[in-house]
């Protein structure tokens, strides 16, 4: 019985094996995302300071939960997951901070409008 072999098929298999080995080695040597963790923690703290608890509690809670997940992944040295969770926490924190700042600005604008209305009424009352 004759087996069919294709020219270069063993080289192709060896090449695929080499690429797979390099990929696995590359993943295993990911550096710890300490900088990303610090940036994400700062973003969560900023969102909290901006009033995220009051004006954007869901986004802030999501950011905090993802930051906790990133810290757990760091503890088990799963740096890929840690980086991904930290990046997502940063985005959620930025959303919470932006939402809180926008809500505060809207509240201030409404208060100014109310103040203007009261002043107009007072001016109308005095001029009559």
PDB file of C-alpha atoms in Angstrom:
ATOM      1  CA  UNK A   1       0.000   0.000   0.000  1.00  0.00           C
ATOM      2  CA  UNK A   2       1.307   3.374  -0.976  1.00  0.00           C
ATOM      3  CA  UNK A   3       0.800   6.393   1.283  1.00  0.00           C
ATOM      4  CA  UNK A   4       0.184   9.755  -0.277  1.00  0.00           C
ATOM      5  CA  UNK A   5       2.578  12.423   0.879  1.00  0.00           C
ATOM      6  CA  UNK A   6       2.595  15.936  -0.332  1.00  0.00           C
ATOM      7  CA  UNK A   7       5.831  17.761  -0.946  1.00  0.00           C
ATOM      8  CA  UNK A   8       6.636  20.014   2.001  1.00  0.00           C
ATOM      9  CA  UNK A   9       3.828  18.657   4.216  1.00  0.00           C
ATOM     10  CA  UNK A  10       6.206  17.786   7.037  1.00  0.00           C
ATOM     11  CA  UNK A  11       7.681  21.279   6.845  1.00  0.00           C
ATOM     12  CA  UNK A  12       4.207  22.778   7.062  1.00  0.00           C
ATOM     13  CA  UNK A  13       3.421  20.749  10.171  1.00  0.00           C
ATOM     14  CA  UNK A  14       6.753  21.735  11.718  1.00  0.00           C
ATOM     15  CA  UNK A  15       6.074  25.393  10.874  1.00  0.00           C
ATOM     16  CA  UNK A  16       2.665  25.261  12.487  1.00  0.00           C
ATOM     17  CA  UNK A  17       4.182  23.646  15.561  1.00  0.00           C
ATOM     18  CA  UNK A  18       6.850  26.344  15.753  1.00  0.00           C
ATOM     19  CA  UNK A  19       4.288  29.133  15.452  1.00  0.00           C
ATOM     20  CA  UNK A  20       2.126  27.532  18.142  1.00  0.00           C
ATOM     21  CA  UNK A  21       5.130  27.159  20.457  1.00  0.00           C
ATOM     22  CA  UNK A  22       6.120  30.791  19.932  1.00  0.00           C
ATOM     23  CA  UNK A  23       2.553  31.921  20.596  1.00  0.00           C
ATOM     24  CA  UNK A  24       2.355  29.969  23.840  1.00  0.00           C
ATOM     25  CA  UNK A  25       5.767  31.232  24.925  1.00  0.00           C
ATOM     26  CA  UNK A  26       4.754  34.793  24.092  1.00  0.00           C
ATOM     27  CA  UNK A  27       1.586  34.561  26.132  1.00  0.00           C
ATOM     28  CA  UNK A  28       3.406  33.075  29.081  1.00  0.00           C
ATOM     29  CA  UNK A  29       5.844  35.962  29.218  1.00  0.00           C
ATOM     30  CA  UNK A  30       3.353  38.822  29.328  1.00  0.00           C
ATOM     31  CA  UNK A  31       4.573  41.498  31.721  1.00  0.00           C
ATOM     32  CA  UNK A  32       2.452  42.440  34.694  1.00  0.00           C
ATOM     33  CA  UNK A  33       0.190  45.376  33.750  1.00  0.00           C
ATOM     34  CA  UNK A  34       1.182  47.465  36.775  1.00  0.00           C
ATOM     35  CA  UNK A  35       0.928  50.768  34.910  1.00  0.00           C
ATOM     36  CA  UNK A  36      -2.540  49.944  33.566  1.00  0.00           C
ATOM     37  CA  UNK A  37      -3.623  48.884  37.042  1.00  0.00           C
ATOM     38  CA  UNK A  38      -2.476  52.217  38.480  1.00  0.00           C
ATOM     39  CA  UNK A  39      -4.178  54.228  35.731  1.00  0.00           C
ATOM     40  CA  UNK A  40      -7.403  52.283  36.194  1.00  0.00           C
ATOM     41  CA  UNK A  41      -7.361  52.696  39.988  1.00  0.00           C
ATOM     42  CA  UNK A  42      -6.848  56.442  39.530  1.00  0.00           C
ATOM     43  CA  UNK A  43      -9.793  56.558  37.102  1.00  0.00           C
ATOM     44  CA  UNK A  44     -12.036  54.739  39.597  1.00  0.00           C
ATOM     45  CA  UNK A  45     -10.972  57.114  42.386  1.00  0.00           C
ATOM     46  CA  UNK A  46     -11.586  60.105  40.123  1.00  0.00           C
ATOM     47  CA  UNK A  47     -15.065  58.842  39.228  1.00  0.00           C
ATOM     48  CA  UNK A  48     -15.829  58.360  42.898  1.00  0.00           C
ATOM     49  CA  UNK A  49     -14.608  61.891  43.705  1.00  0.00           C
ATOM     50  CA  UNK A  50     -16.630  63.325  40.812  1.00  0.00           C
ATOM     51  CA  UNK A  51     -19.828  62.058  42.404  1.00  0.00           C
ATOM     52  CA  UNK A  52     -20.159  58.742  40.640  1.00  0.00           C
ATOM     53  CA  UNK A  53     -21.914  57.194  43.655  1.00  0.00           C
ATOM     54  CA  UNK A  54     -24.682  59.756  43.437  1.00  0.00           C
ATOM     55  CA  UNK A  55     -24.964  60.430  39.713  1.00  0.00           C
ATOM     56  CA  UNK A  56     -23.669  57.255  38.013  1.00  0.00           C
ATOM     57  CA  UNK A  57     -23.862  54.412  40.532  1.00  0.00           C
ATOM     58  CA  UNK A  58     -24.207  51.605  37.985  1.00  0.00           C
ATOM     59  CA  UNK A  59     -21.187  52.626  35.925  1.00  0.00           C
ATOM     60  CA  UNK A  60     -19.109  53.217  39.054  1.00  0.00           C
ATOM     61  CA  UNK A  61     -20.110  49.851  40.520  1.00  0.00           C
ATOM     62  CA  UNK A  62     -19.184  48.134  37.238  1.00  0.00           C
ATOM     63  CA  UNK A  63     -15.800  49.874  37.283  1.00  0.00           C
ATOM     64  CA  UNK A  64     -15.165  48.820  40.872  1.00  0.00           C
ATOM     65  CA  UNK A  65     -16.171  45.215  40.195  1.00  0.00           C
ATOM     66  CA  UNK A  66     -13.894  45.026  37.153  1.00  0.00           C
ATOM     67  CA  UNK A  67     -11.059  46.572  39.145  1.00  0.00           C
ATOM     68  CA  UNK A  68     -11.545  43.893  41.807  1.00  0.00           C
ATOM     69  CA  UNK A  69     -11.484  41.221  39.087  1.00  0.00           C
ATOM     70  CA  UNK A  70      -8.276  42.727  37.700  1.00  0.00           C
ATOM     71  CA  UNK A  71      -6.668  42.627  41.142  1.00  0.00           C
ATOM     72  CA  UNK A  72      -7.673  38.984  41.596  1.00  0.00           C
ATOM     73  CA  UNK A  73      -6.223  38.157  38.168  1.00  0.00           C
ATOM     74  CA  UNK A  74      -2.989  39.943  39.117  1.00  0.00           C
ATOM     75  CA  UNK A  75      -2.784  37.871  42.305  1.00  0.00           C
ATOM     76  CA  UNK A  76      -2.972  34.649  40.310  1.00  0.00           C
ATOM     77  CA  UNK A  77      -0.552  36.099  37.729  1.00  0.00           C
ATOM     78  CA  UNK A  78      -3.081  35.974  34.891  1.00  0.00           C
ATOM     79  CA  UNK A  79      -1.773  39.175  33.364  1.00  0.00           C
ATOM     80  CA  UNK A  80      -3.815  39.084  30.168  1.00  0.00           C
ATOM     81  CA  UNK A  81      -7.101  38.957  32.088  1.00  0.00           C
ATOM     82  CA  UNK A  82      -5.782  41.515  34.571  1.00  0.00           C
ATOM     83  CA  UNK A  83      -5.002  43.971  31.771  1.00  0.00           C
ATOM     84  CA  UNK A  84      -8.357  43.428  30.067  1.00  0.00           C
ATOM     85  CA  UNK A  85     -10.321  43.869  33.287  1.00  0.00           C
ATOM     86  CA  UNK A  86      -8.294  46.949  34.255  1.00  0.00           C
ATOM     87  CA  UNK A  87      -8.865  48.522  30.833  1.00  0.00           C
ATOM     88  CA  UNK A  88     -12.600  47.856  31.079  1.00  0.00           C
ATOM     89  CA  UNK A  89     -12.636  49.267  34.605  1.00  0.00           C
ATOM     90  CA  UNK A  90     -10.940  52.413  33.320  1.00  0.00           C
ATOM     91  CA  UNK A  91     -13.549  52.884  30.584  1.00  0.00           C
ATOM     92  CA  UNK A  92     -16.433  52.318  33.017  1.00  0.00           C
ATOM     93  CA  UNK A  93     -14.859  54.748  35.478  1.00  0.00           C
ATOM     94  CA  UNK A  94     -14.461  57.377  32.778  1.00  0.00           C
ATOM     95  CA  UNK A  95     -18.125  56.916  31.861  1.00  0.00           C
ATOM     96  CA  UNK A  96     -19.140  57.300  35.505  1.00  0.00           C
ATOM     97  CA  UNK A  97     -17.027  60.435  35.921  1.00  0.00           C
ATOM     98  CA  UNK A  98     -18.348  61.998  32.714  1.00  0.00           C
ATOM     99  CA  UNK A  99     -21.931  61.159  33.624  1.00  0.00           C
ATOM    100  CA  UNK A 100     -21.494  62.638  37.101  1.00  0.00           C
ATOM    101  CA  UNK A 101     -19.902  65.814  35.781  1.00  0.00           C
ATOM    102  CA  UNK A 102     -22.639  66.224  33.171  1.00  0.00           C
ATOM    103  CA  UNK A 103     -25.353  65.723  35.794  1.00  0.00           C
ATOM    104  CA  UNK A 104     -23.710  68.290  38.077  1.00  0.00           C
ATOM    105  CA  UNK A 105     -23.469  70.761  35.205  1.00  0.00           C
ATOM    106  CA  UNK A 106     -27.135  70.203  34.345  1.00  0.00           C
ATOM    107  CA  UNK A 107     -28.092  70.730  37.969  1.00  0.00           C
ATOM    108  CA  UNK A 108     -26.074  73.969  38.116  1.00  0.00           C
ATOM    109  CA  UNK A 109     -27.659  75.192  34.880  1.00  0.00           C
ATOM    110  CA  UNK A 110     -31.134  74.458  36.247  1.00  0.00           C
ATOM    111  CA  UNK A 111     -30.329  76.351  39.437  1.00  0.00           C
ATOM    112  CA  UNK A 112     -29.116  79.327  37.402  1.00  0.00           C
ATOM    113  CA  UNK A 113     -32.276  79.297  35.320  1.00  0.00           C
ATOM    114  CA  UNK A 114     -34.377  79.210  38.463  1.00  0.00           C
ATOM    115  CA  UNK A 115     -32.385  82.114  39.902  1.00  0.00           C
ATOM    116  CA  UNK A 116     -32.913  84.099  36.701  1.00  0.00           C
ATOM    117  CA  UNK A 117     -36.642  83.374  36.815  1.00  0.00           C
ATOM    118  CA  UNK A 118     -36.880  84.612  40.401  1.00  0.00           C
ATOM    119  CA  UNK A 119     -34.939  87.775  39.508  1.00  0.00           C
ATOM    120  CA  UNK A 120     -37.227  88.459  36.524  1.00  0.00           C
ATOM    121  CA  UNK A 121     -40.295  88.068  38.742  1.00  0.00           C
ATOM    122  CA  UNK A 122     -38.782  90.422  41.299  1.00  0.00           C
ATOM    123  CA  UNK A 123     -37.961  93.004  38.607  1.00  0.00           C
ATOM    124  CA  UNK A 124     -41.481  92.752  37.186  1.00  0.00           C
ATOM    125  CA  UNK A 125     -42.975  93.195  40.655  1.00  0.00           C
ATOM    126  CA  UNK A 126     -40.831  96.267  41.404  1.00  0.00           C
ATOM    127  CA  UNK A 127     -41.505  97.971  38.052  1.00  0.00           C
ATOM    128  CA  UNK A 128     -45.321  97.611  38.286  1.00  0.00           C
TER     129      UNK A 128
END
